[in-house]
PDB file of C-alpha atoms in Angstrom:
ATOM      1  CA  VAL W 219     -31.211 -60.387 211.443  1.00  0.00           C
ATOM      2  CA  GLU W 220     -31.202 -57.155 209.469  1.00  0.00           C
ATOM      3  CA  ASP W 221     -34.484 -56.415 207.705  1.00  0.00           C
ATOM      4  CA  LYS W 222     -34.447 -56.787 203.896  1.00  0.00           C
ATOM      5  CA  GLY W 223     -36.607 -53.725 203.420  1.00  0.00           C
ATOM      6  CA  LEU W 224     -39.467 -55.615 201.794  1.00  0.00           C
ATOM      7  CA  LYS W 225     -42.957 -54.265 202.501  1.00  0.00           C
ATOM      8  CA  LYS W 226     -44.780 -56.435 205.020  1.00  0.00           C
ATOM      9  CA  ASN W 227     -48.427 -57.470 204.502  1.00  0.00           C
ATOM     10  CA  ALA W 228     -48.536 -55.760 201.101  1.00  0.00           C
ATOM     11  CA  ILE W 229     -50.549 -58.447 199.320  1.00  0.00           C
ATOM     12  CA  GLY W 230     -53.184 -60.959 200.408  1.00  0.00           C
ATOM     13  CA  PHE W 231     -53.726 -64.653 199.816  1.00  0.00           C
ATOM     14  CA  VAL W 232     -55.845 -64.180 196.675  1.00  0.00           C
ATOM     15  CA  SER W 233     -53.199 -61.957 195.076  1.00  0.00           C
ATOM     16  CA  SER W 234     -50.592 -64.586 195.901  1.00  0.00           C
ATOM     17  CA  VAL W 235     -52.630 -67.281 194.114  1.00  0.00           C
ATOM     18  CA  VAL W 236     -53.149 -64.979 191.116  1.00  0.00           C
ATOM     19  CA  ILE W 237     -49.403 -64.343 190.872  1.00  0.00           C
ATOM     20  CA  GLY W 238     -48.737 -68.088 191.022  1.00  0.00           C
ATOM     21  CA  VAL W 239     -51.187 -68.943 188.244  1.00  0.00           C
ATOM     22  CA  ALA W 240     -50.175 -66.007 186.046  1.00  0.00           C
ATOM     23  CA  SER W 241     -46.492 -66.914 186.352  1.00  0.00           C
ATOM     24  CA  THR W 242     -47.055 -70.121 184.405  1.00  0.00           C
ATOM     25  CA  ALA W 243     -48.643 -68.292 181.431  1.00  0.00           C
ATOM     26  CA  PRO W 244     -51.449 -70.863 180.985  1.00  0.00           C
ATOM     27  CA  GLY W 245     -52.735 -69.387 177.708  1.00  0.00           C
ATOM     28  CA  TYR W 246     -49.346 -69.310 176.032  1.00  0.00           C
ATOM     29  CA  SER W 247     -48.317 -72.663 177.542  1.00  0.00           C
ATOM     30  CA  LEU W 248     -51.360 -74.381 176.052  1.00  0.00           C
ATOM     31  CA  ALA W 249     -50.972 -72.668 172.683  1.00  0.00           C
ATOM     32  CA  ALA W 250     -47.342 -73.735 172.381  1.00  0.00           C
ATOM     33  CA  THR W 251     -47.530 -77.239 173.865  1.00  0.00           C
ATOM     34  CA  LEU W 252     -50.891 -78.908 173.280  1.00  0.00           C
ATOM     35  CA  GLY W 253     -50.278 -79.685 169.596  1.00  0.00           C
ATOM     36  CA  PHE W 254     -46.963 -81.413 170.310  1.00  0.00           C
ATOM     37  CA  VAL W 255     -48.477 -83.437 173.175  1.00  0.00           C
ATOM     38  CA  ALA W 256     -51.328 -84.542 170.881  1.00  0.00           C
ATOM     39  CA  ALA W 257     -48.771 -85.603 168.266  1.00  0.00           C
ATOM     40  CA  ALA W 258     -47.068 -87.786 170.877  1.00  0.00           C
ATOM     41  CA  VAL W 259     -50.103 -89.388 172.568  1.00  0.00           C
ATOM     42  CA  ALA W 260     -53.118 -88.618 170.331  1.00  0.00           C
ATOM     43  CA  LEU W 261     -56.382 -88.314 172.291  1.00  0.00           C
ATOM     44  CA  GLN W 262     -54.649 -89.043 175.608  1.00  0.00           C
ATOM     45  CA  ALA W 263     -53.303 -85.480 175.867  1.00  0.00           C
ATOM     46  CA  PRO W 264     -55.567 -84.697 178.881  1.00  0.00           C
ATOM     47  CA  ALA W 265     -54.223 -87.819 180.616  1.00  0.00           C
ATOM     48  CA  VAL W 266     -50.644 -86.649 180.049  1.00  0.00           C
ATOM     49  CA  LEU W 267     -51.525 -83.251 181.480  1.00  0.00           C
ATOM     50  CA  LEU W 268     -52.946 -85.049 184.524  1.00  0.00           C
ATOM     51  CA  ILE W 269     -49.822 -87.204 184.982  1.00  0.00           C
ATOM     52  CA  SER W 270     -47.506 -84.208 184.535  1.00  0.00           C
ATOM     53  CA  PHE W 271     -49.403 -82.435 187.290  1.00  0.00           C
ATOM     54  CA  VAL W 272     -48.443 -85.059 189.897  1.00  0.00           C
ATOM     55  CA  PRO W 273     -44.684 -84.337 190.275  1.00  0.00           C
ATOM     56  CA  MET W 274     -45.288 -80.585 190.197  1.00  0.00           C
ATOM     57  CA  PHE W 275     -48.006 -80.931 192.846  1.00  0.00           C
ATOM     58  CA  LEU W 276     -45.570 -82.860 195.061  1.00  0.00           C
ATOM     59  CA  VAL W 277     -42.915 -80.176 194.583  1.00  0.00           C
ATOM     60  CA  ALA W 278     -45.521 -77.536 195.475  1.00  0.00           C
ATOM     61  CA  GLY W 279     -46.225 -79.499 198.643  1.00  0.00           C
ATOM     62  CA  GLY W 280     -42.507 -79.437 199.408  1.00  0.00           C
ATOM     63  CA  TYR W 281     -42.484 -75.670 198.916  1.00  0.00           C
ATOM     64  CA  TYR W 282     -45.443 -75.398 201.307  1.00  0.00           C
ATOM     65  CA  TYR W 283     -43.543 -77.058 204.163  1.00  0.00           C
ATOM     66  CA  LEU W 284     -40.218 -75.351 203.417  1.00  0.00           C
ATOM     67  CA  ASN W 285     -41.962 -71.969 203.382  1.00  0.00           C
ATOM     68  CA  LYS W 286     -43.774 -72.857 206.615  1.00  0.00           C
ATOM     69  CA  ALA W 287     -40.451 -73.615 208.285  1.00  0.00           C
ATOM     70  CA  ASP W 288     -38.626 -70.581 206.867  1.00  0.00           C
ATOM     71  CA  PRO W 289     -40.596 -67.895 204.951  1.00  0.00           C
ATOM     72  CA  ASP W 290     -37.618 -66.349 203.171  1.00  0.00           C
ATOM     73  CA  CYS W 291     -37.844 -64.578 199.794  1.00  0.00           C
ATOM     74  CA  GLY W 292     -34.641 -66.357 198.733  1.00  0.00           C
ATOM     75  CA  THR W 293     -36.652 -69.633 198.674  1.00  0.00           C
ATOM     76  CA  SER W 294     -34.528 -72.453 197.225  1.00  0.00           C
ATOM     77  CA  PHE W 295     -31.308 -70.408 197.584  1.00  0.00           C
ATOM     78  CA  SER W 296     -31.896 -69.880 201.304  1.00  0.00           C
ATOM     79  CA  TRP W 297     -33.382 -73.305 201.989  1.00  0.00           C
ATOM     80  CA  VAL W 298     -30.664 -75.297 200.208  1.00  0.00           C
ATOM     81  CA  THR W 299     -27.954 -73.160 201.807  1.00  0.00           C
ATOM     82  CA  LYS W 300     -29.269 -73.885 205.302  1.00  0.00           C
ATOM     83  CA  ALA W 301     -29.871 -77.586 204.640  1.00  0.00           C
ATOM     84  CA  MET W 302     -26.934 -78.547 202.407  1.00  0.00           C
ATOM     85  CA  GLY W 303     -24.379 -75.751 202.556  1.00  0.00           C
ATOM     86  CA  PRO W 304     -23.547 -72.525 200.691  1.00  0.00           C
ATOM     87  CA  GLN W 305     -22.064 -74.156 197.584  1.00  0.00           C
ATOM     88  CA  LEU W 306     -25.234 -76.043 196.650  1.00  0.00           C
ATOM     89  CA  GLY W 307     -27.319 -73.064 197.774  1.00  0.00           C
ATOM     90  CA  TRP W 308     -25.392 -70.797 195.398  1.00  0.00           C
ATOM     91  CA  ILE W 309     -25.974 -73.225 192.524  1.00  0.00           C
ATOM     92  CA  ALA W 310     -29.695 -73.461 193.344  1.00  0.00           C
ATOM     93  CA  GLY W 311     -30.046 -69.684 193.496  1.00  0.00           C
ATOM     94  CA  TRP W 312     -28.224 -68.977 190.254  1.00  0.00           C
ATOM     95  CA  THR W 313     -30.093 -71.776 188.466  1.00  0.00           C
ATOM     96  CA  ILE W 314     -33.340 -69.932 189.183  1.00  0.00           C
ATOM     97  CA  VAL W 315     -31.869 -66.572 188.125  1.00  0.00           C
ATOM     98  CA  VAL W 316     -30.543 -67.923 184.816  1.00  0.00           C
ATOM     99  CA  ALA W 317     -33.799 -69.764 184.104  1.00  0.00           C
ATOM    100  CA  ASP W 318     -35.818 -66.616 184.816  1.00  0.00           C
ATOM    101  CA  ILE W 319     -33.679 -64.508 182.475  1.00  0.00           C
ATOM    102  CA  ILE W 320     -34.019 -67.018 179.633  1.00  0.00           C
ATOM    103  CA  VAL W 321     -37.760 -67.496 180.169  1.00  0.00           C
ATOM    104  CA  MET W 322     -38.365 -63.748 180.506  1.00  0.00           C
ATOM    105  CA  ALA W 323     -36.716 -63.074 177.155  1.00  0.00           C
ATOM    106  CA  ASN W 324     -38.750 -65.825 175.516  1.00  0.00           C
ATOM    107  CA  LEU W 325     -42.034 -64.586 176.993  1.00  0.00           C
ATOM    108  CA  ALA W 326     -41.305 -60.993 175.984  1.00  0.00           C
ATOM    109  CA  GLN W 327     -40.646 -62.212 172.431  1.00  0.00           C
ATOM    110  CA  ILE W 328     -44.056 -63.930 172.435  1.00  0.00           C
ATOM    111  CA  ALA W 329     -45.683 -60.753 173.759  1.00  0.00           C
ATOM    112  CA  GLY W 330     -44.043 -58.768 170.958  1.00  0.00           C
ATOM    113  CA  LEU W 331     -45.126 -61.257 168.296  1.00  0.00           C
ATOM    114  CA  TYR W 332     -48.751 -61.388 169.468  1.00  0.00           C
ATOM    115  CA  THR W 333     -48.902 -57.596 169.709  1.00  0.00           C
ATOM    116  CA  PHE W 334     -48.432 -57.472 165.938  1.00  0.00           C
ATOM    117  CA  GLU W 335     -50.748 -60.437 165.344  1.00  0.00           C
ATOM    118  CA  LEU W 336     -53.475 -58.666 167.284  1.00  0.00           C
ATOM    119  CA  PHE W 337     -53.435 -55.932 164.635  1.00  0.00           C
ATOM    120  CA  SER W 338     -52.843 -58.395 161.750  1.00  0.00           C
ATOM    121  CA  TRP W 339     -49.528 -56.702 160.969  1.00  0.00           C
ATOM    122  CA  GLU W 340     -47.886 -59.712 159.322  1.00  0.00           C
ATOM    123  CA  ALA W 341     -44.808 -57.903 157.989  1.00  0.00           C
ATOM    124  CA  ALA W 342     -43.848 -56.749 161.480  1.00  0.00           C
ATOM    125  CA  ALA W 343     -44.727 -60.129 163.027  1.00  0.00           C
ATOM    126  CA  ASN W 344     -42.270 -61.781 160.625  1.00  0.00           C
ATOM    127  CA  SER W 345     -39.509 -59.281 161.435  1.00  0.00           C
ATOM    128  CA  THR W 346     -37.105 -60.415 164.155  1.00  0.00           C
ATOM    129  CA  ALA W 347     -35.979 -56.822 164.745  1.00  0.00           C
ATOM    130  CA  ALA W 348     -39.537 -55.501 165.148  1.00  0.00           C
ATOM    131  CA  VAL W 349     -40.626 -58.336 167.452  1.00  0.00           C
ATOM    132  CA  THR W 350     -37.475 -57.931 169.539  1.00  0.00           C
ATOM    133  CA  ALA W 351     -38.002 -54.161 169.837  1.00  0.00           C
ATOM    134  CA  VAL W 352     -41.585 -54.545 171.044  1.00  0.00           C
ATOM    135  CA  GLY W 353     -40.507 -57.388 173.352  1.00  0.00           C
ATOM    136  CA  VAL W 354     -37.959 -55.075 174.956  1.00  0.00           C
ATOM    137  CA  ILE W 355     -40.692 -52.452 175.397  1.00  0.00           C
ATOM    138  CA  TRP W 356     -42.825 -55.068 177.206  1.00  0.00           C
ATOM    139  CA  ILE W 357     -39.871 -55.855 179.500  1.00  0.00           C
ATOM    140  CA  VAL W 358     -39.409 -52.144 180.270  1.00  0.00           C
ATOM    141  CA  ILE W 359     -43.118 -51.670 181.037  1.00  0.00           C
ATOM    142  CA  MET W 360     -43.337 -54.734 183.264  1.00  0.00           C
ATOM    143  CA  THR W 361     -40.089 -53.868 185.047  1.00  0.00           C
ATOM    144  CA  ALA W 362     -41.442 -50.369 185.753  1.00  0.00           C
ATOM    145  CA  ILE W 363     -44.597 -51.867 187.296  1.00  0.00           C
ATOM    146  CA  VAL W 364     -42.487 -54.133 189.515  1.00  0.00           C
ATOM    147  CA  VAL W 365     -40.253 -51.220 190.595  1.00  0.00           C
ATOM    148  CA  ILE W 366     -43.251 -49.034 191.480  1.00  0.00           C
ATOM    149  CA  GLY W 367     -44.415 -51.601 194.008  1.00  0.00           C
ATOM    150  CA  ILE W 368     -45.784 -55.040 194.785  1.00  0.00           C
ATOM    151  CA  GLU W 369     -49.340 -53.712 195.173  1.00  0.00           C
ATOM    152  CA  LEU W 370     -49.454 -52.416 191.584  1.00  0.00           C
ATOM    153  CA  SER W 371     -47.882 -55.664 190.386  1.00  0.00           C
ATOM    154  CA  ALA W 372     -50.597 -57.669 192.120  1.00  0.00           C
ATOM    155  CA  ARG W 373     -53.423 -55.492 190.746  1.00  0.00           C
ATOM    156  CA  THR W 374     -51.967 -55.748 187.244  1.00  0.00           C
ATOM    157  CA  GLN W 375     -51.835 -59.528 187.535  1.00  0.00           C
ATOM    158  CA  VAL W 376     -55.469 -59.730 188.660  1.00  0.00           C
ATOM    159  CA  GLY W 377     -56.596 -57.841 185.557  1.00  0.00           C
ATOM    160  CA  LEU W 378     -54.423 -59.749 183.094  1.00  0.00           C
ATOM    161  CA  LEU W 379     -55.234 -63.168 184.543  1.00  0.00           C
ATOM    162  CA  ALA W 380     -58.965 -62.464 184.725  1.00  0.00           C
ATOM    163  CA  ALA W 381     -59.023 -61.600 181.006  1.00  0.00           C
ATOM    164  CA  GLU W 382     -56.984 -64.704 180.183  1.00  0.00           C
ATOM    165  CA  ILE W 383     -59.074 -67.209 182.163  1.00  0.00           C
ATOM    166  CA  PHE W 384     -62.357 -65.706 180.975  1.00  0.00           C
ATOM    167  CA  THR W 385     -61.243 -66.076 177.355  1.00  0.00           C
ATOM    168  CA  LEU W 386     -60.042 -69.666 177.806  1.00  0.00           C
ATOM    169  CA  ALA W 387     -63.285 -70.605 179.584  1.00  0.00           C
ATOM    170  CA  LEU W 388     -65.364 -68.993 176.846  1.00  0.00           C
ATOM    171  CA  PHE W 389     -63.366 -70.852 174.201  1.00  0.00           C
ATOM    172  CA  ALA W 390     -63.948 -74.197 175.961  1.00  0.00           C
ATOM    173  CA  VAL W 391     -67.692 -73.595 176.354  1.00  0.00           C
ATOM    174  CA  VAL W 392     -68.284 -72.429 172.766  1.00  0.00           C
ATOM    175  CA  ALA W 393     -66.139 -75.238 171.325  1.00  0.00           C
ATOM    176  CA  LEU W 394     -68.002 -77.955 173.251  1.00  0.00           C
ATOM    177  CA  ILE W 395     -71.407 -76.463 172.396  1.00  0.00           C
ATOM    178  CA  LYS W 396     -70.497 -76.533 168.698  1.00  0.00           C
ATOM    179  CA  VAL W 397     -69.250 -80.121 168.985  1.00  0.00           C
ATOM    180  CA  TYR W 398     -72.522 -81.365 170.466  1.00  0.00           C
ATOM    181  CA  ALA W 399     -74.550 -79.221 168.075  1.00  0.00           C
ATOM    182  CA  GLY W 400     -72.761 -80.763 165.104  1.00  0.00           C
ATOM    183  CA  GLU W 401     -71.285 -77.415 164.031  1.00  0.00           C
ATOM    184  CA  ALA W 402     -67.614 -78.300 164.551  1.00  0.00           C
ATOM    185  CA  GLY W 403     -65.124 -79.319 161.881  1.00  0.00           C
ATOM    186  CA  PRO W 404     -64.867 -82.682 160.143  1.00  0.00           C
ATOM    187  CA  ASN W 405     -62.324 -83.920 162.692  1.00  0.00           C
ATOM    188  CA  ALA W 406     -64.628 -83.276 165.671  1.00  0.00           C
ATOM    189  CA  VAL W 407     -65.104 -86.034 168.233  1.00  0.00           C
ATOM    190  CA  HIS W 408     -67.221 -86.191 171.370  1.00  0.00           C
ATOM    191  CA  PRO W 409     -65.321 -86.167 174.681  1.00  0.00           C
ATOM    192  CA  ASP W 410     -64.719 -89.522 176.301  1.00  0.00           C
ATOM    193  CA  ILE W 411     -63.744 -90.451 179.858  1.00  0.00           C
ATOM    194  CA  SER W 412     -60.862 -92.554 178.485  1.00  0.00           C
ATOM    195  CA  TRP W 413     -59.076 -89.342 177.517  1.00  0.00           C
ATOM    196  CA  ILE W 414     -58.112 -88.755 181.146  1.00  0.00           C
ATOM    197  CA  ASN W 415     -57.185 -92.379 181.881  1.00  0.00           C
ATOM    198  CA  PRO W 416     -53.393 -92.467 182.417  1.00  0.00           C
ATOM    199  CA  PHE W 417     -53.332 -96.287 182.563  1.00  0.00           C
ATOM    200  CA  SER W 418     -54.101 -96.512 178.855  1.00  0.00           C
ATOM    201  CA  LEU W 419     -50.695 -95.012 178.047  1.00  0.00           C
ATOM    202  CA  SER W 420     -47.508 -96.992 177.477  1.00  0.00           C
ATOM    203  CA  PRO W 421     -44.315 -96.061 179.381  1.00  0.00           C
ATOM    204  CA  SER W 422     -42.805 -94.587 176.210  1.00  0.00           C
ATOM    205  CA  GLU W 423     -45.905 -92.440 175.601  1.00  0.00           C
ATOM    206  CA  ILE W 424     -45.879 -91.232 179.201  1.00  0.00           C
ATOM    207  CA  SER W 425     -42.195 -90.334 178.905  1.00  0.00           C
ATOM    208  CA  ALA W 426     -42.622 -88.471 175.607  1.00  0.00           C
ATOM    209  CA  GLY W 427     -45.747 -86.665 176.767  1.00  0.00           C
ATOM    210  CA  MET W 428     -44.357 -85.617 180.147  1.00  0.00           C
ATOM    211  CA  LEU W 429     -41.162 -84.248 178.616  1.00  0.00           C
ATOM    212  CA  LEU W 430     -43.402 -81.868 176.680  1.00  0.00           C
ATOM    213  CA  ALA W 431     -46.072 -81.167 179.279  1.00  0.00           C
ATOM    214  CA  VAL W 432     -44.416 -80.985 182.695  1.00  0.00           C
ATOM    215  CA  PHE W 433     -42.844 -77.570 182.083  1.00  0.00           C
ATOM    216  CA  ILE W 434     -46.224 -75.872 181.606  1.00  0.00           C
ATOM    217  CA  TYR W 435     -46.862 -76.176 185.357  1.00  0.00           C
ATOM    218  CA  TRP W 436     -43.631 -74.360 186.225  1.00  0.00           C
ATOM    219  CA  GLY W 437     -43.901 -70.808 187.566  1.00  0.00           C
ATOM    220  CA  TRP W 438     -46.100 -71.059 190.635  1.00  0.00           C
ATOM    221  CA  ASP W 439     -42.949 -70.775 192.808  1.00  0.00           C
ATOM    222  CA  THR W 440     -43.182 -66.989 192.354  1.00  0.00           C
ATOM    223  CA  THR W 441     -45.740 -67.049 195.182  1.00  0.00           C
ATOM    224  CA  ALA W 442     -42.950 -68.186 197.513  1.00  0.00           C
ATOM    225  CA  THR W 443     -40.532 -65.477 196.359  1.00  0.00           C
ATOM    226  CA  VAL W 444     -42.977 -62.787 197.494  1.00  0.00           C
ATOM    227  CA  ASN W 445     -43.672 -64.552 200.808  1.00  0.00           C
ATOM    228  CA  GLU W 446     -42.175 -61.812 202.961  1.00  0.00           C
ATOM    229  CA  GLU W 447     -44.554 -59.277 201.388  1.00  0.00           C
ATOM    230  CA  THR W 448     -47.604 -61.520 201.802  1.00  0.00           C
ATOM    231  CA  GLU W 449     -49.991 -61.524 204.756  1.00  0.00           C
ATOM    232  CA  ASP W 450     -49.393 -64.560 207.009  1.00  0.00           C
ATOM    233  CA  PRO W 451     -46.021 -65.295 205.320  1.00  0.00           C
ATOM    234  CA  GLY W 452     -45.557 -68.662 207.014  1.00  0.00           C
ATOM    235  CA  GLU W 453     -48.823 -70.119 205.737  1.00  0.00           C
ATOM    236  CA  ALA W 454     -50.458 -68.169 202.867  1.00  0.00           C
ATOM    237  CA  PRO W 455     -47.667 -68.367 200.215  1.00  0.00           C
ATOM    238  CA  GLY W 456     -47.286 -72.115 200.705  1.00  0.00           C
ATOM    239  CA  ARG W 457     -51.017 -72.715 200.362  1.00  0.00           C
ATOM    240  CA  ALA W 458     -51.034 -70.449 197.295  1.00  0.00           C
ATOM    241  CA  THR W 459     -48.408 -72.618 195.556  1.00  0.00           C
ATOM    242  CA  VAL W 460     -50.507 -75.754 196.093  1.00  0.00           C
ATOM    243  CA  ILE W 461     -53.785 -74.107 195.026  1.00  0.00           C
ATOM    244  CA  SER W 462     -52.103 -72.573 191.963  1.00  0.00           C
ATOM    245  CA  THR W 463     -51.160 -76.008 190.650  1.00  0.00           C
ATOM    246  CA  LEU W 464     -54.730 -77.268 191.182  1.00  0.00           C
ATOM    247  CA  ILE W 465     -56.176 -74.285 189.280  1.00  0.00           C
ATOM    248  CA  LEU W 466     -53.706 -74.872 186.453  1.00  0.00           C
ATOM    249  CA  LEU W 467     -54.687 -78.532 186.266  1.00  0.00           C
ATOM    250  CA  GLY W 468     -58.348 -77.559 185.834  1.00  0.00           C
ATOM    251  CA  ILE W 469     -57.562 -74.978 183.134  1.00  0.00           C
ATOM    252  CA  TYR W 470     -55.286 -77.291 181.160  1.00  0.00           C
ATOM    253  CA  VAL W 471     -57.509 -80.379 181.203  1.00  0.00           C
ATOM    254  CA  VAL W 472     -60.737 -78.517 180.355  1.00  0.00           C
ATOM    255  CA  VAL W 473     -59.206 -76.522 177.487  1.00  0.00           C
ATOM    256  CA  ALA W 474     -57.369 -79.590 176.142  1.00  0.00           C
ATOM    257  CA  ILE W 475     -60.594 -81.618 176.080  1.00  0.00           C
ATOM    258  CA  ALA W 476     -62.468 -78.797 174.341  1.00  0.00           C
ATOM    259  CA  ALA W 477     -59.702 -78.230 171.785  1.00  0.00           C
ATOM    260  CA  GLN W 478     -59.305 -81.838 170.708  1.00  0.00           C
ATOM    261  CA  SER W 479     -63.074 -82.392 170.758  1.00  0.00           C
ATOM    262  CA  TYR W 480     -63.542 -79.549 168.304  1.00  0.00           C
ATOM    263  CA  ASP W 481     -60.761 -80.329 165.848  1.00  0.00           C
ATOM    264  CA  GLY W 482     -59.489 -83.805 166.728  1.00  0.00           C
ATOM    265  CA  VAL W 483     -55.854 -84.811 166.880  1.00  0.00           C
ATOM    266  CA  GLN W 484     -55.381 -83.943 163.201  1.00  0.00           C
ATOM    267  CA  GLY W 485     -56.364 -80.313 163.806  1.00  0.00           C
ATOM    268  CA  LEU W 486     -54.070 -79.934 166.812  1.00  0.00           C
ATOM    269  CA  VAL W 487     -51.090 -81.465 165.046  1.00  0.00           C
ATOM    270  CA  ALA W 488     -51.622 -79.297 161.944  1.00  0.00           C
ATOM    271  CA  GLU W 489     -50.639 -76.108 163.816  1.00  0.00           C
ATOM    272  CA  PRO W 490     -48.606 -77.394 166.782  1.00  0.00           C
ATOM    273  CA  GLU W 491     -46.759 -74.151 167.493  1.00  0.00           C
ATOM    274  CA  ASP W 492     -49.914 -72.058 167.903  1.00  0.00           C
ATOM    275  CA  VAL W 493     -52.959 -74.208 168.555  1.00  0.00           C
ATOM    276  CA  LEU W 494     -55.202 -71.552 170.091  1.00  0.00           C
ATOM    277  CA  SER W 495     -54.919 -68.953 167.338  1.00  0.00           C
ATOM    278  CA  HIS W 496     -55.651 -71.628 164.748  1.00  0.00           C
ATOM    279  CA  LEU W 497     -58.687 -72.888 166.665  1.00  0.00           C
ATOM    280  CA  GLY W 498     -59.860 -69.412 167.632  1.00  0.00           C
ATOM    281  CA  ALA W 499     -60.527 -68.517 164.016  1.00  0.00           C
ATOM    282  CA  GLU W 500     -62.716 -71.618 163.645  1.00  0.00           C
ATOM    283  CA  VAL W 501     -64.498 -71.534 167.018  1.00  0.00           C
ATOM    284  CA  PHE W 502     -65.227 -67.802 167.222  1.00  0.00           C
ATOM    285  CA  GLY W 503     -64.881 -66.628 163.634  1.00  0.00           C
ATOM    286  CA  SER W 504     -63.661 -63.155 162.647  1.00  0.00           C
ATOM    287  CA  PRO W 505     -63.241 -60.715 164.387  1.00  0.00           C
ATOM    288  CA  LEU W 506     -63.956 -62.513 167.700  1.00  0.00           C
ATOM    289  CA  ASP W 507     -60.999 -64.806 167.069  1.00  0.00           C
ATOM    290  CA  LYS W 508     -58.838 -61.908 168.222  1.00  0.00           C
ATOM    291  CA  ILE W 509     -59.838 -62.567 171.823  1.00  0.00           C
ATOM    292  CA  LEU W 510     -57.737 -65.732 171.893  1.00  0.00           C
ATOM    293  CA  ILE W 511     -54.790 -63.741 170.560  1.00  0.00           C
ATOM    294  CA  ILE W 512     -55.440 -61.303 173.419  1.00  0.00           C
ATOM    295  CA  ALA W 513     -55.483 -64.261 175.843  1.00  0.00           C
ATOM    296  CA  VAL W 514     -52.049 -65.434 174.719  1.00  0.00           C
ATOM    297  CA  LEU W 515     -50.754 -61.855 174.680  1.00  0.00           C
ATOM    298  CA  THR W 516     -51.940 -61.114 178.229  1.00  0.00           C
ATOM    299  CA  SER W 517     -50.606 -64.511 179.307  1.00  0.00           C
ATOM    300  CA  ALA W 518     -47.121 -63.786 177.983  1.00  0.00           C
ATOM    301  CA  ALA W 519     -47.142 -60.213 179.331  1.00  0.00           C
ATOM    302  CA  ALA W 520     -48.299 -61.315 182.784  1.00  0.00           C
ATOM    303  CA  SER W 521     -45.718 -64.070 182.957  1.00  0.00           C
ATOM    304  CA  THR W 522     -42.993 -61.648 181.811  1.00  0.00           C
ATOM    305  CA  GLN W 523     -43.814 -59.504 184.827  1.00  0.00           C
ATOM    306  CA  THR W 524     -43.988 -62.378 187.310  1.00  0.00           C
ATOM    307  CA  THR W 525     -40.640 -63.658 186.002  1.00  0.00           C
ATOM    308  CA  ILE W 526     -39.084 -60.252 186.687  1.00  0.00           C
ATOM    309  CA  LEU W 527     -40.782 -60.074 190.105  1.00  0.00           C
ATOM    310  CA  PRO W 528     -38.650 -62.706 191.904  1.00  0.00           C
TER     311      PRO W 528
END
C-alpha cells in the first residue's frame, strides 16, 4: 500500500487526548447548551449530562476497537467501506466532511463574536459583517497552523486547552465557595446528590434533555483522524478517544453543578444562549469576568483548528 505521506510518531498519547478534548469545545458547549438543558429538566441538568455521556462513551469504545483493527486516518470512511462497501463508505466520509465544514464556520463565528466581547466592543459584536470578517481571520490562522505541521497544532492545542480548563475549574471552585459562604445570588441552592440521579427523570425529560446535550460530547473522534501520526497508532488513538469522553464528563458535570448552585435554574434560563458570560460577571466581578470570555474564545478557536485538522 502506497504511503500517505503523513508524519509517523509526530505526536504522543497526551497530545492525542488534548486534541480529542479540545475538539469538543467544552467551554463554548457549556455556555451555549446548559441554559437550555436547565429549562428542559430544571435541577436535573447534571443527570442529563451523565445520561448523554453513555451513548457517546459506547461509540468511543467502538472507535477504540475499529482503530485497533485498522489505524487508518480515513476512520469511518475507510472502516465502513471495508465492512459495508464503497457506497456507504462514501456517504459516511462525506457526512463527516460536511459536518466539519458547518461546525467550523459556526465555531469561527463564535470566536469572532467573543473577540469583540473580550474588548467590550459592542457595536462590532452586533455587526454580522465584522464578526464574519474576524471569524474568517480565525479560520485562516488556524488553517496556517495545521498546514505548518501536526506538532505545532498539538502544542497550540495544549496551550489553548490548558487555559480553558483552568478557567472553568476556577469558576467552579469560586462559585461553590460563594454558595456555601452565603455570598451567591438569591437563586442559589446547595448541591444535592439527586441532581445526578437519572432515575428521577421521566422518559420525556430524558428525550428533551438528551436532544440538547448529546452533541456537546461530539468531537473526540479527531484523535482517530490523526492516528497515523500518533505514536503506537493501533492503541494510543483509541484509548485517547475513550479517555477524552471521560474527561469531558467530569468537566461538564462539575461546571453544571457549580453553575446551577450559584444561580439556580432561574439564572441559567434567563441567559440560555450564553450562560458562562452571564455568570462570570456575578462570580468573578469586573474585570476578572473577562477570563470566562477568554475561556469560551479559546474553546471556539481550539475547536475551529481541530475541526480543520481532520
